[in-house]
PDB file of C-alpha atoms in Angstrom:
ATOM      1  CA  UNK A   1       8.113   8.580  31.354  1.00 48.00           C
ATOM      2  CA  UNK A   2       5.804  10.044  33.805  1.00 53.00           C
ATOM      3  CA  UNK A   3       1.969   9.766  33.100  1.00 48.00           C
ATOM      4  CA  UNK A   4       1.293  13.671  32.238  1.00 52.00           C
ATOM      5  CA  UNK A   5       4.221  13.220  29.614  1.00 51.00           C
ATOM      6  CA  UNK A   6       3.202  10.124  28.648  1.00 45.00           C
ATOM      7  CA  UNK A   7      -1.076  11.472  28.406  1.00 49.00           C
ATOM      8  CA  UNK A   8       0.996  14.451  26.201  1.00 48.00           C
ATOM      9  CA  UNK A   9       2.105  12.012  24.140  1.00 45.00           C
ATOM     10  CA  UNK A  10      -0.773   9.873  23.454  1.00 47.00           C
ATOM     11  CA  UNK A  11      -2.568  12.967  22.848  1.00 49.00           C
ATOM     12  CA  UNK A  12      -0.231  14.078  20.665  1.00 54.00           C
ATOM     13  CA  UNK A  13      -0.303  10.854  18.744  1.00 49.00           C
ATOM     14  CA  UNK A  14      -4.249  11.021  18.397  1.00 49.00           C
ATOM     15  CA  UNK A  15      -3.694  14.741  16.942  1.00 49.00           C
ATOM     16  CA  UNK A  16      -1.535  14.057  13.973  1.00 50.00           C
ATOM     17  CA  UNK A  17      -3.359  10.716  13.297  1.00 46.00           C
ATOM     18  CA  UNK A  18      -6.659  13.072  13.012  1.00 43.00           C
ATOM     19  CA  UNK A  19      -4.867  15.613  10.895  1.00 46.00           C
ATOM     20  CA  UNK A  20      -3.186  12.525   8.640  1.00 46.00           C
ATOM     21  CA  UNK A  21      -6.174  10.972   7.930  1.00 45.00           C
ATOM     22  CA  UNK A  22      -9.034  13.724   7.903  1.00 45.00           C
ATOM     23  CA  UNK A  23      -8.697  14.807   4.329  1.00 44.00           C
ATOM     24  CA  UNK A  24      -9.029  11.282   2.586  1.00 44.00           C
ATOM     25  CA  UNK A  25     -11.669  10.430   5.489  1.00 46.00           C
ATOM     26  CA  UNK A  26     -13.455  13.090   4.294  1.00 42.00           C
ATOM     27  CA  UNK A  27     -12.996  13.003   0.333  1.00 52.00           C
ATOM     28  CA  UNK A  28     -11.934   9.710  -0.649  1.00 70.00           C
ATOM     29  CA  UNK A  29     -14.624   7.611   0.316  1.00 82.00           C
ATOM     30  CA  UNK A  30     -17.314   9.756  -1.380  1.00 85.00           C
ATOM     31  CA  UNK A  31     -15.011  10.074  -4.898  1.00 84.00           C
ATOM     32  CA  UNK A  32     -15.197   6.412  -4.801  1.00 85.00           C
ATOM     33  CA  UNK A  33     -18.188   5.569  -3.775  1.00 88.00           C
ATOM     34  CA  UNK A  34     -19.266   7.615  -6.643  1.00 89.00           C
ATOM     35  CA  UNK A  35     -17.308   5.728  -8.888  1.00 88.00           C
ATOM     36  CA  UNK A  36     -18.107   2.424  -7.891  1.00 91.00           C
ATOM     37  CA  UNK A  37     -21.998   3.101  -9.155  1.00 92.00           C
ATOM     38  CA  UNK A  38     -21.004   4.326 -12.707  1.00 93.00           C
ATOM     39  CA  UNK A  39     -18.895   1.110 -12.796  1.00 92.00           C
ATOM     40  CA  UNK A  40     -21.633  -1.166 -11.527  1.00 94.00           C
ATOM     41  CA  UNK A  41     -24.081   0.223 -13.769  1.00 94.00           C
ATOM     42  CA  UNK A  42     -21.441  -0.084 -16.626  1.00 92.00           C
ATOM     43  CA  UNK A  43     -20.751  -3.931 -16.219  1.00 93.00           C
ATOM     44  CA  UNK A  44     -24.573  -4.312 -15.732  1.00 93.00           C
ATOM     45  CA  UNK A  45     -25.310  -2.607 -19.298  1.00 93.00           C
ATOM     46  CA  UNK A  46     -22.533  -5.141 -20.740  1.00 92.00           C
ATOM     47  CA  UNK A  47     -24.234  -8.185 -19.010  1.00 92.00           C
ATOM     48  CA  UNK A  48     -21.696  -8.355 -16.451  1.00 89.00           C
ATOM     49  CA  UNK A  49     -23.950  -9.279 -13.678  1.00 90.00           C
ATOM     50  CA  UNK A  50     -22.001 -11.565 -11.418  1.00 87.00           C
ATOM     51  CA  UNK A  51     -18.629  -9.741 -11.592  1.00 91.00           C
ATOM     52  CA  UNK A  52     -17.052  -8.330  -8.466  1.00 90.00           C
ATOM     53  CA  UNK A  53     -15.957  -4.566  -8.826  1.00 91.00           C
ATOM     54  CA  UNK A  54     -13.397  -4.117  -6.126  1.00 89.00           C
ATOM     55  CA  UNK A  55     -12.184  -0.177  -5.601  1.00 86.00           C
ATOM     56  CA  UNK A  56      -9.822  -0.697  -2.352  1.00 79.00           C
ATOM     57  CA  UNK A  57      -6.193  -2.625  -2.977  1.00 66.00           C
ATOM     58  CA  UNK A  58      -4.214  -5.185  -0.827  1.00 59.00           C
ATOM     59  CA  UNK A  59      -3.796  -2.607   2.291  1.00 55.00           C
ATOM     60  CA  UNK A  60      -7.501  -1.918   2.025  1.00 65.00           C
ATOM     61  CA  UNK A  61      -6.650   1.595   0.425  1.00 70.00           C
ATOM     62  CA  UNK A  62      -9.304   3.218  -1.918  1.00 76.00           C
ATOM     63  CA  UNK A  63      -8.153   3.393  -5.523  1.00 78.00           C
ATOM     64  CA  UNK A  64      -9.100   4.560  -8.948  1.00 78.00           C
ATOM     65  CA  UNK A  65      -7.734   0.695 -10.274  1.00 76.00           C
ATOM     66  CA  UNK A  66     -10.350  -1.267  -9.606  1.00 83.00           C
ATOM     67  CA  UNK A  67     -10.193  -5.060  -9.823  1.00 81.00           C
ATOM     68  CA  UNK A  68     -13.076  -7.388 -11.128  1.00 85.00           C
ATOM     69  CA  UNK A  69     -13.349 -10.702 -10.096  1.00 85.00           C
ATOM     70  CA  UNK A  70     -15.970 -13.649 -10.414  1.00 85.00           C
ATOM     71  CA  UNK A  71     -17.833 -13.884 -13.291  1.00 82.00           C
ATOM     72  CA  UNK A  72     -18.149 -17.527 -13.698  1.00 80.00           C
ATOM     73  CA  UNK A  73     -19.876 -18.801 -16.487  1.00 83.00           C
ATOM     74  CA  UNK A  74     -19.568 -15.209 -18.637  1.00 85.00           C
ATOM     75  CA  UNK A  75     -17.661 -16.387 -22.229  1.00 85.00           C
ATOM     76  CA  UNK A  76     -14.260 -14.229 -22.684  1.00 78.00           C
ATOM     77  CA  UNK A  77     -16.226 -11.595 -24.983  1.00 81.00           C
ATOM     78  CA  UNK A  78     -18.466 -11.034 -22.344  1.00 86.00           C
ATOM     79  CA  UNK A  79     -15.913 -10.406 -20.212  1.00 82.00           C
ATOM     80  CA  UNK A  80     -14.021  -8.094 -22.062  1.00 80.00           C
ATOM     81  CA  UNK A  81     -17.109  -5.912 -23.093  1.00 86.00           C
ATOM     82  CA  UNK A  82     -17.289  -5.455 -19.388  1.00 87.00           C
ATOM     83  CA  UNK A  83     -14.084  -4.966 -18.890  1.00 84.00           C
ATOM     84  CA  UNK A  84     -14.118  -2.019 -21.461  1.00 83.00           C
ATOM     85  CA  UNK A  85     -17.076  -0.277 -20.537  1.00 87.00           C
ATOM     86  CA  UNK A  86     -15.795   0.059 -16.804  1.00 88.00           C
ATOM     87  CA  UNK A  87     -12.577   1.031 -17.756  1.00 82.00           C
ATOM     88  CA  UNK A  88     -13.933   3.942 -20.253  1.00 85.00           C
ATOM     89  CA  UNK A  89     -16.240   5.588 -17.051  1.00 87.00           C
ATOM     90  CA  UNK A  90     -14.750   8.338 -16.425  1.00 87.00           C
ATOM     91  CA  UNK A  91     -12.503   8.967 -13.373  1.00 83.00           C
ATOM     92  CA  UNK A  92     -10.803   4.805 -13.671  1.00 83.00           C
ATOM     93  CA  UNK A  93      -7.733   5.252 -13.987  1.00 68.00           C
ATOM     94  CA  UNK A  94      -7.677   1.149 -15.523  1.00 66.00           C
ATOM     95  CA  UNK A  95      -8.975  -2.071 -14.402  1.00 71.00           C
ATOM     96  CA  UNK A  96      -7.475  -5.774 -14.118  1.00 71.00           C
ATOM     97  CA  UNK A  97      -9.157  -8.924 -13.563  1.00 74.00           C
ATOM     98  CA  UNK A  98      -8.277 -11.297 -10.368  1.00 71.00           C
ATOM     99  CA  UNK A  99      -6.532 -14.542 -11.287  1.00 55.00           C
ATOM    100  CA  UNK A 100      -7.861 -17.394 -10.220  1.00 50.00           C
ATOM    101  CA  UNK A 101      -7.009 -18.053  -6.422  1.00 46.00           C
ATOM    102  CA  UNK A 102      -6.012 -14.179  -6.079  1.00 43.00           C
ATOM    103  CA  UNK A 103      -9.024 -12.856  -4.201  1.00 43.00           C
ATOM    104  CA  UNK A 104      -8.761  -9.344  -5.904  1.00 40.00           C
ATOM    105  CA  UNK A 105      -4.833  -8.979  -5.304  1.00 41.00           C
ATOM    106  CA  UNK A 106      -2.060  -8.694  -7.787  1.00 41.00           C
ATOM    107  CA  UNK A 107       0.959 -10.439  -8.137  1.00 42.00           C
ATOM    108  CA  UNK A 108       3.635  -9.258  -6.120  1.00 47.00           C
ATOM    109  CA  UNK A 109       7.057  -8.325  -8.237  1.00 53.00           C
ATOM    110  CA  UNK A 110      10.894  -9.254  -8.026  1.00 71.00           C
ATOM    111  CA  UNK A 111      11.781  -5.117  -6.781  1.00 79.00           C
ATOM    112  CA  UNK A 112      10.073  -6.447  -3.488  1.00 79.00           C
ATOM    113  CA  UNK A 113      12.377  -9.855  -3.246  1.00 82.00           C
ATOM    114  CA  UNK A 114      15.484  -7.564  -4.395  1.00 87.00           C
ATOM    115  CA  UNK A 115      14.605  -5.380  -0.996  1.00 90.00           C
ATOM    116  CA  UNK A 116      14.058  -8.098   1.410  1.00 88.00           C
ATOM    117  CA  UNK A 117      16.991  -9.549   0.544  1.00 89.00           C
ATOM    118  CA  UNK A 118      19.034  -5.767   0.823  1.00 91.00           C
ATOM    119  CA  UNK A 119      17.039  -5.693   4.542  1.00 92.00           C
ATOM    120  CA  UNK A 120      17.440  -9.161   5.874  1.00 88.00           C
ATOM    121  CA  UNK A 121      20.356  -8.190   8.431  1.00 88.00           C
ATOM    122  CA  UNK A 122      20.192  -4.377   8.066  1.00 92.00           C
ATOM    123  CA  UNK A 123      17.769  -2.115   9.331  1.00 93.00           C
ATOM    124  CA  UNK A 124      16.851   1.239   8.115  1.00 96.00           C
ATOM    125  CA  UNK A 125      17.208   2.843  11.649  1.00 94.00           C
ATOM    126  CA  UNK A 126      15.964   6.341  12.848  1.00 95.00           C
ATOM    127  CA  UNK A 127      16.556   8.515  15.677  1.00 92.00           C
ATOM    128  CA  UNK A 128      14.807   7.083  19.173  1.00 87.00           C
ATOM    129  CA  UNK A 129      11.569   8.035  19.750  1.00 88.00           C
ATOM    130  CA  UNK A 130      11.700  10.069  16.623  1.00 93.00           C
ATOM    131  CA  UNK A 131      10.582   9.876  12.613  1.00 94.00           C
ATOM    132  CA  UNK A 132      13.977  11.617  11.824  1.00 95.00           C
ATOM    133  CA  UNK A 133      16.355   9.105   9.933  1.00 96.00           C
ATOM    134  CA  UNK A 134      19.748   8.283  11.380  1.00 94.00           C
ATOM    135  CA  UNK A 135      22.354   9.237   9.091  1.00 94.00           C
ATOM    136  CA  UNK A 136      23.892   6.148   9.152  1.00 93.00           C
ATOM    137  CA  UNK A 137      20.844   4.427   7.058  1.00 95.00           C
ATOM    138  CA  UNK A 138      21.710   6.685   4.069  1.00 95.00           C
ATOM    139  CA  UNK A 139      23.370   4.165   2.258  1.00 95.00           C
ATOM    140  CA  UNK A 140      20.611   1.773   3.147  1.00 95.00           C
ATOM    141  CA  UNK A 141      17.986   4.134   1.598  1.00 96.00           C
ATOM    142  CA  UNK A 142      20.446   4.378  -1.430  1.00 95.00           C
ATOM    143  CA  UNK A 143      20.193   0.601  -2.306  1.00 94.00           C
ATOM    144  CA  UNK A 144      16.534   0.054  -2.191  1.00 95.00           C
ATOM    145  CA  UNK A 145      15.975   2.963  -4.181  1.00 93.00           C
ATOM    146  CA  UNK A 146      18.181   0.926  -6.797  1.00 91.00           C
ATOM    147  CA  UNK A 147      16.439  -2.127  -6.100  1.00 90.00           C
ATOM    148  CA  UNK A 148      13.451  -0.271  -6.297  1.00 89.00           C
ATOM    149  CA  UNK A 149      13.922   2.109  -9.295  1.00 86.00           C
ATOM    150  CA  UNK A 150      13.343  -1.335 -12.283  1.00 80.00           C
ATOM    151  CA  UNK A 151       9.490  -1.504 -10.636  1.00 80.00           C
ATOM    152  CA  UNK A 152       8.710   1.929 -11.235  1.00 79.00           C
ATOM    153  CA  UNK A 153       4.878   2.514 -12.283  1.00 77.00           C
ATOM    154  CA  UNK A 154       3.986  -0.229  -9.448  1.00 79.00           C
ATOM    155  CA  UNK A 155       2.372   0.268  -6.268  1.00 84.00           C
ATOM    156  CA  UNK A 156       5.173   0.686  -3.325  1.00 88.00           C
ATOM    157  CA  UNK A 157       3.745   0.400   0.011  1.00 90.00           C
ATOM    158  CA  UNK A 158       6.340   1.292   2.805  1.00 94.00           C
ATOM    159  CA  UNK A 159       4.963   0.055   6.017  1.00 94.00           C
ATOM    160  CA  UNK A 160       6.153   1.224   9.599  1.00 95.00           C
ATOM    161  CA  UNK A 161       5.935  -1.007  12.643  1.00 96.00           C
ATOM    162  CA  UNK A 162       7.123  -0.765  16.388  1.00 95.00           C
ATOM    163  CA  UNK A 163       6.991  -3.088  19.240  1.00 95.00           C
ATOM    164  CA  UNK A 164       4.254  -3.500  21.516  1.00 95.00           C
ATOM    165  CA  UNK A 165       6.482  -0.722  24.203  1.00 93.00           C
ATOM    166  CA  UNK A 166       4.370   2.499  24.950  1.00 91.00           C
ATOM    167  CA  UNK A 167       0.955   3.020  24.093  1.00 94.00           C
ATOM    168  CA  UNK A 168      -0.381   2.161  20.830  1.00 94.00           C
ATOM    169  CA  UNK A 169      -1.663   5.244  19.696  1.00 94.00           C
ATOM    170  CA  UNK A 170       1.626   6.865  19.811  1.00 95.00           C
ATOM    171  CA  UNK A 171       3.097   3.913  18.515  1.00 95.00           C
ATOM    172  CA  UNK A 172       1.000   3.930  15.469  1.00 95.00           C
ATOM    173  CA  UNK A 173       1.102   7.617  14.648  1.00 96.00           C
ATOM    174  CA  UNK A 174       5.040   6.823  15.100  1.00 96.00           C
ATOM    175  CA  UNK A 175       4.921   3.934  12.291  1.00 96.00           C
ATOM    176  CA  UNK A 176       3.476   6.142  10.132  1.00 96.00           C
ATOM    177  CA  UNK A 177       5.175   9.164  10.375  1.00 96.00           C
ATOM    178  CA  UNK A 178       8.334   7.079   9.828  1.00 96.00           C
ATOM    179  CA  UNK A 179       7.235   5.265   6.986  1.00 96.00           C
ATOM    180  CA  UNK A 180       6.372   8.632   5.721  1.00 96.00           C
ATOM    181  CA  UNK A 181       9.882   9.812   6.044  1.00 97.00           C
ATOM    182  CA  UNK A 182      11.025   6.902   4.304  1.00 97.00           C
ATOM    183  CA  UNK A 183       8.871   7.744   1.316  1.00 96.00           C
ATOM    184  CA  UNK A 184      10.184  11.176   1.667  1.00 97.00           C
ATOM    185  CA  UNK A 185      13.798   9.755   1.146  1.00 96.00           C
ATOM    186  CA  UNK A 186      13.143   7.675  -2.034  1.00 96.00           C
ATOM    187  CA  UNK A 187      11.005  10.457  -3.628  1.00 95.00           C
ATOM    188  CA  UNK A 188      14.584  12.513  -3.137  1.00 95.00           C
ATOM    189  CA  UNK A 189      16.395   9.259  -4.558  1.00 94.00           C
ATOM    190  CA  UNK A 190      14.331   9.345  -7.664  1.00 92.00           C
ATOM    191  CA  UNK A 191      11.078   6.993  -7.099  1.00 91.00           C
ATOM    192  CA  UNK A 192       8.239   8.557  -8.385  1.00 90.00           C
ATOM    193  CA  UNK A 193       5.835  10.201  -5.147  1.00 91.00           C
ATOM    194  CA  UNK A 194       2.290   9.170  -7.291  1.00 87.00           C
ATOM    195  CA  UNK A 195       3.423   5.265  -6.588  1.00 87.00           C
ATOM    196  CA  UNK A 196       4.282   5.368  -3.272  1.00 92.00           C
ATOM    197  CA  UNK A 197       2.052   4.876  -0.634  1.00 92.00           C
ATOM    198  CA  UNK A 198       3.242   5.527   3.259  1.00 94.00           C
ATOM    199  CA  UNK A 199       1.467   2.964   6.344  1.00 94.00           C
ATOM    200  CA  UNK A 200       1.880   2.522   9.941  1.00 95.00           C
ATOM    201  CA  UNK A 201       0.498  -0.528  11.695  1.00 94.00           C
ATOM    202  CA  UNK A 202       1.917   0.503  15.116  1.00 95.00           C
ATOM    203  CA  UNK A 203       2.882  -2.970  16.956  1.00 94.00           C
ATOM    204  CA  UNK A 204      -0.271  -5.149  15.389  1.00 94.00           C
ATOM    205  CA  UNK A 205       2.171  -7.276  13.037  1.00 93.00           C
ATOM    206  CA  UNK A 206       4.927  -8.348  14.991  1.00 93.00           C
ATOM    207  CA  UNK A 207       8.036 -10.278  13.447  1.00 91.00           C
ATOM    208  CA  UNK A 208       6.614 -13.914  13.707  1.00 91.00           C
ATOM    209  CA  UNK A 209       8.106 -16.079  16.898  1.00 91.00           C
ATOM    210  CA  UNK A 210       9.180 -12.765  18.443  1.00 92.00           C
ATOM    211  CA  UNK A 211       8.162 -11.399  22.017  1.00 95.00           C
ATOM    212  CA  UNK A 212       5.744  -8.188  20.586  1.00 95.00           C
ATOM    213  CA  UNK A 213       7.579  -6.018  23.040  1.00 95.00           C
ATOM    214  CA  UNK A 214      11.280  -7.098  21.076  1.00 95.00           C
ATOM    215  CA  UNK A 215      12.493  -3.625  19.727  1.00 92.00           C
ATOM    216  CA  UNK A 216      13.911  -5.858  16.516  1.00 92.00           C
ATOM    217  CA  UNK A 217       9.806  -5.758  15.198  1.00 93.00           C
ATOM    218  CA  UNK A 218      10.583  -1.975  15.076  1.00 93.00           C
ATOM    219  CA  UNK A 219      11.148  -1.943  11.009  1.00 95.00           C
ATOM    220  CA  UNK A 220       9.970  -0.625   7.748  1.00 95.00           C
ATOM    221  CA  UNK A 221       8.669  -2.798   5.397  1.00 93.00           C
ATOM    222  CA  UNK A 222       8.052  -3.065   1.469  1.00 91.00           C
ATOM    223  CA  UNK A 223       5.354  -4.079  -0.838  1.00 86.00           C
ATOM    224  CA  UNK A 224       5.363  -3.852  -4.302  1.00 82.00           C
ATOM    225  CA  UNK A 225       2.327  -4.645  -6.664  1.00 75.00           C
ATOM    226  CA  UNK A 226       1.746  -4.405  -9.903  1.00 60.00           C
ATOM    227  CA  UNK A 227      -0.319  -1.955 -11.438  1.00 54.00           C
ATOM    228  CA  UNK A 228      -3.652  -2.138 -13.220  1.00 45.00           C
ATOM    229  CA  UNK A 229      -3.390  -2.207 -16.802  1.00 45.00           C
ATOM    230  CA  UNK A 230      -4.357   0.859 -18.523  1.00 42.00           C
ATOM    231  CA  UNK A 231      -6.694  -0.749 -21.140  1.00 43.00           C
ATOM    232  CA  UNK A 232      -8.096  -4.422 -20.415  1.00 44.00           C
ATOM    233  CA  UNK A 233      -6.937  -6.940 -23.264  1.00 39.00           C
ATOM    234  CA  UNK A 234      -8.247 -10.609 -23.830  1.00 40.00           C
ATOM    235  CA  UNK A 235      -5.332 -11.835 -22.090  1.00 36.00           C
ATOM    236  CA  UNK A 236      -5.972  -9.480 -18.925  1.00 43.00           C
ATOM    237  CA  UNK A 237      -8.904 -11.302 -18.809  1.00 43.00           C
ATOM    238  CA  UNK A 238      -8.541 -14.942 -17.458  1.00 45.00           C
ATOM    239  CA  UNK A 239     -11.250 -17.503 -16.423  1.00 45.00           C
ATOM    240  CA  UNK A 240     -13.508 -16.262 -13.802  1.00 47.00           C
ATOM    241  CA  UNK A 241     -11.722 -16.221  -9.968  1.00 46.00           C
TER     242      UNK A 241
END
């Protein structure tokens, strides 16, 4: 590639990054932000001082779920007043509390063992250079929908990566506009679009013990987590974390 095409490239990449992004950038923060002061005030008025509120999940996107954590020393009523004032503000869509050891994350379910296991010698391929999805992975995209489909009403993250060839901008606007068009696909296979969520990471996590510029780190990835409970229970809400 010569260096105009490749500057037309790069710049092309930083465009639909821009364009990806701008309307969460701009929106999303402030929602939660917003949110995140009725629900400290909340656990404050139910003598929750002490307990995390955590609005952002395990890919560090914003969410109406938030997670508590900490606590220690609160007695389990204490905790579960809190619990049930923040999840009645307005706008939470539920909470959960941490487990012990967690750091804010939830556990991780089977649907996500059932895929790594369909994708451990197969790859769901595309066209090069190109978010379009080779025909050939059709059948591919068929059975992790399947293996997907029992964990509907989790969190599904679908993660693009590349190797470390090119530049990274393009590479990460790449990532992410395949993961995207993986989404795509299993929204037309049946999985829900409100649980999916679409990443690219460009070439920052290579495949461990592999050369960064190996085109086998060029792969989609899946996470699935559960989601927060609608209403918090006593037995949502464990010793402090």
């Amino acid at each position: 590639m010569n260096p105009r095409r490749a500057s037309i490239v790069a710049a092309g990449a930083g465009l639909c990054l821009v364009l990806s992004f701008a309307a969460s950038n701009l929106q999303g923060p402030a929602f939660i932000a917003g949110l995140k002061q009725k629900a400290v005030a909340a656990r404050d008025e139910a003598g929750g001082q002490g307990v995390k509120v955590a609005f952002e999940d395990r890919y560090g996107w914003l969410t109406r779920h938030p997670i508590l954590s900490g606590g220690k020393g609160l007695d389990n009523a204490t905790r579960t007043r809190v619990a049930a004032r923040i999840a009645n503000v307005p706008g939470i869509g539920g909470i959960t509390w941490a487990r012990e050891g967690e750091s804010g994350r939830v556990a991780t379910l089977h649907c996500q063992d059932d895929v790594e296991r369909i994708l451990e010698t197969r790859t769901i391929r595309f066209n090069e250079a190109s978010a379009r999805l080779d025909p050939a992975s059709e059948k591919l995209l068929d059975e992790v929908a399947r293996a997907l489909r029992p964990c509907v009403g989790s969190i599904i993250a679908v993660i693009g990566h590349t190797d470390a060839g090119g530049f990274a901008q393009a590479n990460l606007a790449l990532s992410k506009a395949r993961a995207d068009a993986v989404r795509w696909a299993l929204i037309g296979r049946g999985i829900p679009a409100d649980g999916l969520r679409a990443a690219g990471v460009g070439s920052k996590q290579p495949v461990p013990g592999l050369d960064p510029l190996d085109p086998a780190n060029r792969r989609i990835e899946f996470s699935v987590i559960s989601p927060a409970p609608i209403k918090p229970t006593p037995i949502d809400t464990p010793g402090p974390g």
